[in-house]
Short mmCIF file of N, CA and C and ligand atoms in Angstrom, two decimals:
data_model
loop_
_atom_site.label_atom_id
_atom_site.label_comp_id
_atom_site.label_asym_id
_atom_site.label_seq_id
_atom_site.Cartn_x
_atom_site.Cartn_y
_atom_site.Cartn_z
N ASP J 1 -45.12 7.54 71.10
CA ASP J 1 -45.61 8.10 69.86
C ASP J 1 -46.27 9.48 70.07
N LEU J 2 -46.99 9.62 71.13
CA LEU J 2 -47.78 10.82 71.36
C LEU J 2 -47.28 11.59 72.58
N VAL J 3 -46.94 12.86 72.38
CA VAL J 3 -46.59 13.75 73.49
C VAL J 3 -47.64 14.84 73.58
N LEU J 4 -48.19 14.99 74.79
CA LEU J 4 -49.21 16.06 75.02
C LEU J 4 -48.51 17.17 75.79
N VAL J 5 -48.78 18.39 75.29
CA VAL J 5 -48.12 19.56 75.88
C VAL J 5 -49.15 20.54 76.43
N GLY J 6 -49.12 20.75 77.74
CA GLY J 6 -49.98 21.72 78.37
C GLY J 6 -49.28 23.03 78.64
N GLU J 7 -49.84 23.85 79.50
CA GLU J 7 -49.27 25.19 79.73
C GLU J 7 -48.21 25.19 80.81
N ALA J 8 -48.63 25.00 82.04
CA ALA J 8 -47.70 25.04 83.17
C ALA J 8 -48.29 24.21 84.31
N PRO J 9 -47.45 23.74 85.23
CA PRO J 9 -48.03 22.97 86.34
C PRO J 9 -48.96 23.85 87.20
N GLY J 10 -50.01 23.22 87.70
CA GLY J 10 -50.89 23.88 88.66
C GLY J 10 -50.45 23.44 90.07
N TYR J 11 -51.30 23.73 91.04
CA TYR J 11 -50.92 23.40 92.45
C TYR J 11 -50.65 21.91 92.63
N ASN J 12 -51.59 21.07 92.17
CA ASN J 12 -51.42 19.62 92.36
C ASN J 12 -50.21 19.07 91.65
N GLU J 13 -49.97 19.60 90.42
CA GLU J 13 -48.86 19.14 89.64
C GLU J 13 -47.52 19.56 90.30
N ASP J 14 -47.54 20.79 90.88
CA ASP J 14 -46.34 21.27 91.57
C ASP J 14 -46.00 20.41 92.78
N GLN J 15 -47.05 20.01 93.50
CA GLN J 15 -46.87 19.16 94.69
C GLN J 15 -46.34 17.82 94.33
N GLN J 16 -46.82 17.23 93.25
CA GLN J 16 -46.47 15.85 92.89
C GLN J 16 -45.33 15.77 91.90
N GLY J 17 -45.00 16.88 91.25
CA GLY J 17 -43.91 16.82 90.27
C GLY J 17 -44.32 16.07 89.00
N LEU J 18 -45.62 16.03 88.76
CA LEU J 18 -46.15 15.35 87.54
C LEU J 18 -47.11 16.28 86.83
N ALA J 19 -47.25 16.11 85.52
CA ALA J 19 -48.14 16.94 84.74
C ALA J 19 -49.55 16.38 84.77
N PHE J 20 -50.54 17.26 84.78
CA PHE J 20 -51.95 16.90 84.65
C PHE J 20 -52.42 15.78 85.61
N VAL J 21 -52.25 16.05 86.91
CA VAL J 21 -52.73 15.06 87.89
C VAL J 21 -53.99 15.53 88.60
N GLY J 22 -54.40 16.78 88.39
CA GLY J 22 -55.64 17.31 89.01
C GLY J 22 -56.87 16.95 88.24
N GLU J 23 -57.92 17.74 88.45
CA GLU J 23 -59.21 17.47 87.82
C GLU J 23 -59.12 17.52 86.28
N ALA J 24 -58.33 18.47 85.79
CA ALA J 24 -58.13 18.58 84.33
C ALA J 24 -57.44 17.33 83.83
N GLY J 25 -56.53 16.83 84.62
CA GLY J 25 -55.78 15.60 84.27
C GLY J 25 -56.69 14.39 84.15
N GLN J 26 -57.68 14.36 85.05
CA GLN J 26 -58.62 13.23 85.00
C GLN J 26 -59.46 13.31 83.70
N LEU J 27 -59.83 14.52 83.33
CA LEU J 27 -60.58 14.65 82.05
C LEU J 27 -59.65 14.31 80.89
N LEU J 28 -58.41 14.67 80.96
CA LEU J 28 -57.46 14.32 79.89
C LEU J 28 -57.35 12.79 79.76
N THR J 29 -57.28 12.08 80.88
CA THR J 29 -57.21 10.65 80.85
C THR J 29 -58.43 10.05 80.09
N LYS J 30 -59.60 10.63 80.39
CA LYS J 30 -60.84 10.17 79.76
C LYS J 30 -60.86 10.50 78.25
N MET J 31 -60.35 11.69 77.91
CA MET J 31 -60.31 12.10 76.52
C MET J 31 -59.43 11.12 75.72
N LEU J 32 -58.29 10.74 76.32
CA LEU J 32 -57.39 9.82 75.63
C LEU J 32 -58.02 8.42 75.52
N SER J 33 -58.68 8.00 76.59
CA SER J 33 -59.21 6.62 76.51
C SER J 33 -60.37 6.58 75.52
N ALA J 34 -61.04 7.69 75.23
CA ALA J 34 -62.10 7.74 74.22
C ALA J 34 -61.57 7.43 72.84
N ILE J 35 -60.25 7.62 72.64
CA ILE J 35 -59.64 7.22 71.35
C ILE J 35 -58.65 6.08 71.55
N GLN J 36 -58.99 5.26 72.53
CA GLN J 36 -58.24 4.02 72.80
C GLN J 36 -56.75 4.28 73.09
N ILE J 37 -56.48 5.36 73.81
CA ILE J 37 -55.08 5.60 74.21
C ILE J 37 -55.03 5.59 75.71
N ASN J 38 -54.14 4.74 76.21
CA ASN J 38 -53.91 4.69 77.66
C ASN J 38 -52.87 5.78 78.01
N ARG J 39 -53.21 6.66 78.93
CA ARG J 39 -52.28 7.77 79.13
C ARG J 39 -50.89 7.33 79.56
N GLU J 40 -50.79 6.13 80.15
CA GLU J 40 -49.49 5.57 80.51
C GLU J 40 -48.58 5.37 79.29
N ASN J 41 -49.21 5.24 78.13
CA ASN J 41 -48.41 5.09 76.89
C ASN J 41 -48.14 6.41 76.18
N THR J 42 -48.38 7.50 76.84
CA THR J 42 -48.07 8.81 76.25
C THR J 42 -47.09 9.50 77.17
N TYR J 43 -46.56 10.63 76.72
CA TYR J 43 -45.74 11.48 77.56
C TYR J 43 -46.43 12.82 77.69
N ILE J 44 -46.64 13.24 78.92
CA ILE J 44 -47.38 14.47 79.17
C ILE J 44 -46.47 15.49 79.85
N CYS J 45 -46.39 16.65 79.27
CA CYS J 45 -45.51 17.67 79.83
C CYS J 45 -46.10 19.06 79.61
N ASN J 46 -45.40 20.09 79.99
CA ASN J 46 -45.84 21.43 79.86
C ASN J 46 -44.79 22.28 79.14
N VAL J 47 -45.24 23.41 78.56
CA VAL J 47 -44.29 24.37 77.99
C VAL J 47 -43.46 24.96 79.11
N ILE J 48 -44.15 25.43 80.21
CA ILE J 48 -43.49 26.02 81.32
C ILE J 48 -43.28 24.98 82.40
N LYS J 49 -42.09 24.91 82.97
CA LYS J 49 -41.76 23.83 83.89
C LYS J 49 -41.98 24.17 85.36
N CYS J 50 -42.20 25.44 85.72
CA CYS J 50 -42.47 25.80 87.09
C CYS J 50 -43.83 26.48 87.15
N ARG J 51 -44.47 26.37 88.30
CA ARG J 51 -45.79 26.97 88.43
C ARG J 51 -45.71 28.51 88.56
N PRO J 52 -46.33 29.23 87.66
CA PRO J 52 -46.35 30.66 87.78
C PRO J 52 -47.13 31.08 89.04
N PRO J 53 -46.64 32.04 89.82
CA PRO J 53 -47.36 32.43 91.04
C PRO J 53 -48.83 32.77 90.76
N LYS J 54 -49.70 32.27 91.60
CA LYS J 54 -51.16 32.48 91.48
C LYS J 54 -51.70 32.14 90.09
N ASN J 55 -51.06 31.16 89.47
CA ASN J 55 -51.51 30.67 88.14
C ASN J 55 -51.58 31.76 87.10
N ARG J 56 -50.82 32.81 87.23
CA ARG J 56 -50.84 33.87 86.22
C ARG J 56 -50.24 33.32 84.92
N ASN J 57 -50.48 34.02 83.80
CA ASN J 57 -49.91 33.59 82.54
C ASN J 57 -48.39 33.75 82.59
N PRO J 58 -47.70 32.81 81.93
CA PRO J 58 -46.22 32.89 81.95
C PRO J 58 -45.73 34.17 81.22
N ASN J 59 -44.65 34.71 81.69
CA ASN J 59 -43.99 35.88 81.02
C ASN J 59 -43.05 35.38 79.91
N PRO J 60 -42.79 36.26 78.93
CA PRO J 60 -41.85 35.86 77.85
C PRO J 60 -40.51 35.35 78.35
N ASP J 61 -39.94 35.96 79.42
CA ASP J 61 -38.65 35.47 79.91
C ASP J 61 -38.75 34.08 80.50
N GLU J 62 -39.90 33.77 81.12
CA GLU J 62 -40.08 32.46 81.66
C GLU J 62 -40.24 31.40 80.53
N ILE J 63 -40.93 31.84 79.46
CA ILE J 63 -41.10 30.94 78.33
C ILE J 63 -39.73 30.63 77.72
N SER J 64 -38.91 31.65 77.55
CA SER J 64 -37.61 31.36 76.89
C SER J 64 -36.74 30.57 77.82
N ALA J 65 -36.86 30.74 79.15
CA ALA J 65 -36.05 29.98 80.10
C ALA J 65 -36.40 28.48 80.02
N CYS J 66 -37.65 28.18 79.71
CA CYS J 66 -38.09 26.76 79.72
C CYS J 66 -38.00 26.09 78.35
N GLN J 67 -37.90 26.88 77.32
CA GLN J 67 -37.93 26.38 75.95
C GLN J 67 -36.91 25.26 75.73
N TYR J 68 -35.70 25.46 76.27
CA TYR J 68 -34.63 24.48 76.08
C TYR J 68 -34.99 23.11 76.59
N TRP J 69 -35.74 23.07 77.71
CA TRP J 69 -36.07 21.79 78.34
C TRP J 69 -37.07 21.01 77.49
N LEU J 70 -38.10 21.71 76.99
CA LEU J 70 -39.09 21.04 76.12
C LEU J 70 -38.35 20.55 74.85
N SER J 71 -37.50 21.33 74.36
CA SER J 71 -36.74 20.97 73.17
C SER J 71 -35.95 19.69 73.40
N CYS J 72 -35.28 19.59 74.55
CA CYS J 72 -34.50 18.37 74.90
C CYS J 72 -35.44 17.16 75.09
N GLN J 73 -36.58 17.39 75.73
CA GLN J 73 -37.54 16.30 75.94
C GLN J 73 -37.93 15.71 74.59
N LEU J 74 -38.24 16.61 73.64
CA LEU J 74 -38.71 16.17 72.34
C LEU J 74 -37.60 15.47 71.54
N GLU J 75 -36.41 15.99 71.69
CA GLU J 75 -35.26 15.40 71.04
C GLU J 75 -35.05 13.95 71.50
N LEU J 76 -35.22 13.75 72.81
CA LEU J 76 -35.07 12.38 73.38
C LEU J 76 -36.21 11.47 73.01
N LEU J 77 -37.44 12.04 73.04
CA LEU J 77 -38.64 11.21 72.87
C LEU J 77 -38.92 10.89 71.39
N GLN J 78 -38.54 11.81 70.50
CA GLN J 78 -38.82 11.67 69.07
C GLN J 78 -40.25 11.19 68.79
N PRO J 79 -41.24 11.91 69.30
CA PRO J 79 -42.63 11.42 69.09
C PRO J 79 -43.08 11.53 67.64
N LYS J 80 -44.12 10.77 67.34
CA LYS J 80 -44.74 10.84 65.98
C LYS J 80 -45.64 12.08 65.90
N LEU J 81 -46.20 12.42 67.06
CA LEU J 81 -47.20 13.50 67.07
C LEU J 81 -47.16 14.28 68.39
N LEU J 82 -47.36 15.58 68.26
CA LEU J 82 -47.51 16.44 69.47
C LEU J 82 -48.97 16.86 69.53
N CYS J 83 -49.55 16.86 70.71
CA CYS J 83 -50.88 17.44 70.86
C CYS J 83 -50.76 18.64 71.80
N ALA J 84 -51.09 19.82 71.27
CA ALA J 84 -51.05 21.03 72.07
C ALA J 84 -52.38 21.19 72.77
N LEU J 85 -52.35 21.36 74.09
CA LEU J 85 -53.55 21.48 74.90
C LEU J 85 -53.80 22.92 75.24
N GLY J 86 -54.76 23.54 74.58
CA GLY J 86 -55.13 24.92 74.91
C GLY J 86 -54.40 25.98 74.14
N LYS J 87 -54.84 27.22 74.39
CA LYS J 87 -54.36 28.38 73.60
C LYS J 87 -52.89 28.63 73.79
N PHE J 88 -52.42 28.49 75.02
CA PHE J 88 -51.04 28.85 75.28
C PHE J 88 -50.08 27.89 74.60
N ALA J 89 -50.27 26.57 74.79
CA ALA J 89 -49.38 25.61 74.13
C ALA J 89 -49.53 25.65 72.63
N SER J 90 -50.75 25.88 72.17
CA SER J 90 -50.99 25.94 70.70
C SER J 90 -50.24 27.12 70.11
N GLY J 91 -50.33 28.27 70.77
CA GLY J 91 -49.62 29.45 70.30
C GLY J 91 -48.14 29.21 70.25
N PHE J 92 -47.64 28.59 71.30
CA PHE J 92 -46.20 28.32 71.39
C PHE J 92 -45.73 27.35 70.32
N LEU J 93 -46.45 26.27 70.19
CA LEU J 93 -46.01 25.20 69.27
C LEU J 93 -46.24 25.53 67.81
N THR J 94 -47.25 26.37 67.53
CA THR J 94 -47.48 26.72 66.13
C THR J 94 -46.77 28.01 65.73
N GLY J 95 -46.50 28.84 66.73
CA GLY J 95 -45.86 30.12 66.44
C GLY J 95 -46.75 31.13 65.79
N ILE J 96 -48.06 30.85 65.79
CA ILE J 96 -49.00 31.80 65.16
C ILE J 96 -50.17 32.10 66.08
N GLY J 97 -50.94 33.14 65.72
CA GLY J 97 -52.28 33.36 66.20
C GLY J 97 -52.51 33.48 67.66
N GLN J 98 -53.76 33.59 68.00
CA GLN J 98 -54.07 33.67 69.43
C GLN J 98 -55.44 33.08 69.80
N SER J 99 -56.13 32.48 68.83
CA SER J 99 -57.47 31.91 69.14
C SER J 99 -57.50 30.45 68.72
N MET J 100 -58.29 29.68 69.43
CA MET J 100 -58.35 28.23 69.15
C MET J 100 -58.82 27.94 67.71
N TRP J 101 -59.69 28.83 67.17
CA TRP J 101 -60.18 28.53 65.82
C TRP J 101 -59.05 28.56 64.78
N GLN J 102 -57.97 29.28 65.12
CA GLN J 102 -56.83 29.34 64.18
C GLN J 102 -55.96 28.09 64.23
N TYR J 103 -56.08 27.33 65.33
CA TYR J 103 -55.19 26.17 65.55
C TYR J 103 -55.88 24.85 65.22
N ARG J 104 -57.21 24.77 65.45
CA ARG J 104 -57.86 23.47 65.36
C ARG J 104 -58.04 22.99 63.93
N GLY J 105 -57.97 21.66 63.75
CA GLY J 105 -58.29 21.08 62.46
C GLY J 105 -57.17 21.15 61.45
N LYS J 106 -56.00 21.67 61.85
CA LYS J 106 -54.87 21.73 60.92
C LYS J 106 -53.69 21.03 61.50
N LEU J 107 -52.76 20.66 60.63
CA LEU J 107 -51.54 20.05 61.09
C LEU J 107 -50.39 21.10 61.04
N PHE J 108 -49.78 21.32 62.17
CA PHE J 108 -48.63 22.27 62.22
C PHE J 108 -47.36 21.45 62.49
N ARG J 109 -46.25 22.11 62.59
CA ARG J 109 -45.01 21.44 62.94
C ARG J 109 -44.21 22.23 63.98
N TYR J 110 -43.61 21.49 64.92
CA TYR J 110 -42.70 22.12 65.88
C TYR J 110 -41.47 21.22 65.94
N GLN J 111 -40.31 21.82 65.68
CA GLN J 111 -39.05 21.02 65.54
C GLN J 111 -39.26 19.86 64.60
N ASN J 112 -40.00 20.17 63.55
CA ASN J 112 -40.30 19.21 62.52
C ASN J 112 -41.25 18.03 62.94
N ILE J 113 -41.80 18.13 64.13
CA ILE J 113 -42.74 17.10 64.60
C ILE J 113 -44.18 17.65 64.31
N PRO J 114 -45.04 16.80 63.72
CA PRO J 114 -46.43 17.21 63.48
C PRO J 114 -47.14 17.60 64.78
N VAL J 115 -47.93 18.66 64.71
CA VAL J 115 -48.70 19.16 65.90
C VAL J 115 -50.16 19.25 65.59
N ILE J 116 -50.99 18.69 66.45
CA ILE J 116 -52.46 18.88 66.38
C ILE J 116 -52.86 19.61 67.67
N CYS J 117 -53.72 20.61 67.52
CA CYS J 117 -54.12 21.41 68.67
C CYS J 117 -55.57 21.12 69.08
N THR J 118 -55.77 21.12 70.39
CA THR J 118 -57.18 21.04 70.88
C THR J 118 -57.33 21.89 72.13
N TYR J 119 -58.56 21.89 72.64
CA TYR J 119 -58.84 22.68 73.84
C TYR J 119 -58.10 22.11 75.05
N HIS J 120 -57.82 22.99 76.01
CA HIS J 120 -57.23 22.59 77.27
C HIS J 120 -58.33 21.89 78.09
N PRO J 121 -58.04 20.77 78.71
CA PRO J 121 -59.10 20.05 79.49
C PRO J 121 -59.68 20.94 80.61
N ALA J 122 -58.89 21.83 81.20
CA ALA J 122 -59.40 22.72 82.24
C ALA J 122 -60.46 23.65 81.63
N TYR J 123 -60.24 24.08 80.40
CA TYR J 123 -61.18 24.93 79.71
C TYR J 123 -62.50 24.13 79.45
N LEU J 124 -62.35 22.88 79.07
CA LEU J 124 -63.53 22.03 78.79
C LEU J 124 -64.34 21.78 80.04
N LEU J 125 -63.68 21.79 81.22
CA LEU J 125 -64.44 21.60 82.47
C LEU J 125 -65.41 22.74 82.69
N TYR J 126 -65.01 23.94 82.23
CA TYR J 126 -65.87 25.14 82.39
C TYR J 126 -66.75 25.37 81.18
N HIS J 127 -66.37 24.75 80.03
CA HIS J 127 -67.12 24.94 78.79
C HIS J 127 -67.48 23.58 78.17
N PRO J 128 -68.29 22.78 78.86
CA PRO J 128 -68.59 21.46 78.34
C PRO J 128 -69.22 21.47 76.95
N GLU J 129 -69.79 22.63 76.58
CA GLU J 129 -70.43 22.73 75.26
C GLU J 129 -69.36 22.65 74.15
N GLU J 130 -68.12 22.80 74.46
CA GLU J 130 -67.04 22.70 73.44
C GLU J 130 -66.49 21.28 73.31
N LYS J 131 -67.03 20.36 74.11
CA LYS J 131 -66.49 18.98 74.08
C LYS J 131 -66.71 18.33 72.73
N LYS J 132 -67.80 18.74 72.06
CA LYS J 132 -68.08 18.19 70.70
C LYS J 132 -66.92 18.49 69.76
N LYS J 133 -66.43 19.73 69.87
CA LYS J 133 -65.29 20.14 68.99
C LYS J 133 -64.05 19.40 69.40
N ALA J 134 -63.83 19.25 70.71
CA ALA J 134 -62.65 18.51 71.16
C ALA J 134 -62.67 17.08 70.65
N TRP J 135 -63.89 16.51 70.56
CA TRP J 135 -64.04 15.15 70.06
C TRP J 135 -63.56 15.06 68.59
N GLN J 136 -63.85 16.07 67.82
CA GLN J 136 -63.37 16.15 66.42
C GLN J 136 -61.82 16.10 66.40
N ASP J 137 -61.24 16.89 67.29
CA ASP J 137 -59.77 16.96 67.38
C ASP J 137 -59.20 15.60 67.79
N LEU J 138 -59.84 14.97 68.75
CA LEU J 138 -59.35 13.66 69.22
C LEU J 138 -59.40 12.64 68.08
N LYS J 139 -60.50 12.71 67.29
CA LYS J 139 -60.61 11.78 66.16
C LYS J 139 -59.49 12.03 65.14
N MET J 140 -59.11 13.30 65.02
CA MET J 140 -58.02 13.65 64.09
C MET J 140 -56.70 13.04 64.62
N ILE J 141 -56.51 13.06 65.90
CA ILE J 141 -55.30 12.48 66.51
C ILE J 141 -55.27 10.97 66.23
N ARG J 142 -56.44 10.34 66.47
CA ARG J 142 -56.53 8.87 66.25
C ARG J 142 -56.19 8.53 64.82
N LYS J 143 -56.81 9.32 63.90
CA LYS J 143 -56.59 9.07 62.49
C LYS J 143 -55.09 9.22 62.10
N PHE J 144 -54.50 10.27 62.63
CA PHE J 144 -53.07 10.47 62.32
C PHE J 144 -52.25 9.32 62.86
N LEU J 145 -52.50 8.87 64.09
CA LEU J 145 -51.71 7.76 64.66
C LEU J 145 -51.98 6.45 63.93
N ASP J 146 -53.13 6.34 63.32
CA ASP J 146 -53.43 5.13 62.53
C ASP J 146 -52.90 5.23 61.13
N ASN J 147 -52.13 6.30 60.86
CA ASN J 147 -51.52 6.53 59.56
C ASN J 147 -52.53 6.71 58.43
N LYS J 148 -53.69 7.27 58.83
CA LYS J 148 -54.73 7.52 57.80
C LYS J 148 -54.59 8.95 57.30
N LYS J 149 -55.07 9.19 56.08
CA LYS J 149 -55.08 10.55 55.51
C LYS J 149 -55.98 11.44 56.31
N LEU J 150 -55.54 12.67 56.64
CA LEU J 150 -56.39 13.57 57.44
C LEU J 150 -57.31 14.38 56.53
N1 URA L 201 -52.70 22.58 83.34
C1 URA L 201 -51.61 22.52 82.55
O1 URA L 201 -51.50 23.26 81.56
N2 URA L 201 -50.67 21.64 82.84
C2 URA L 201 -50.76 20.84 83.89
O2 URA L 201 -49.84 20.03 84.11
C3 URA L 201 -51.89 20.91 84.70
C4 URA L 201 -52.84 21.81 84.41
#
């Protein structure tokens, strides 16, 4: 039902071939369990499928090279909800803006799938003061999955 979309694999993810397995991934697991979601019951992936050298931001040609794969993943999974993690995934999935305040608290659509945006867990590790806002976003996800009015 729930697909979480991050930016790109980091070092640990590249080594293991899995998304969000490092420190940010551990926080993501906790964030999900706070709304009674076991991460094993979600699908976690990234917009970009290869690690950009030195963790630099992905280039437009890299984004378009990877777009097809995300599109196929979503076509196969047919999730009820997408959660964009951080500015990059939010910008990509909403097609607008550049700041988190433009993405949070609203429902967007990507390939006709509803999208809720929240902070990237790696950002929250450095900005714990934003966790309160992330909690609001997580409650919105819970509400949506419970089929309640947002
Ligand atoms: N950050 C991301 O955006 N994706 C990962 O898989 C790991 C860290």
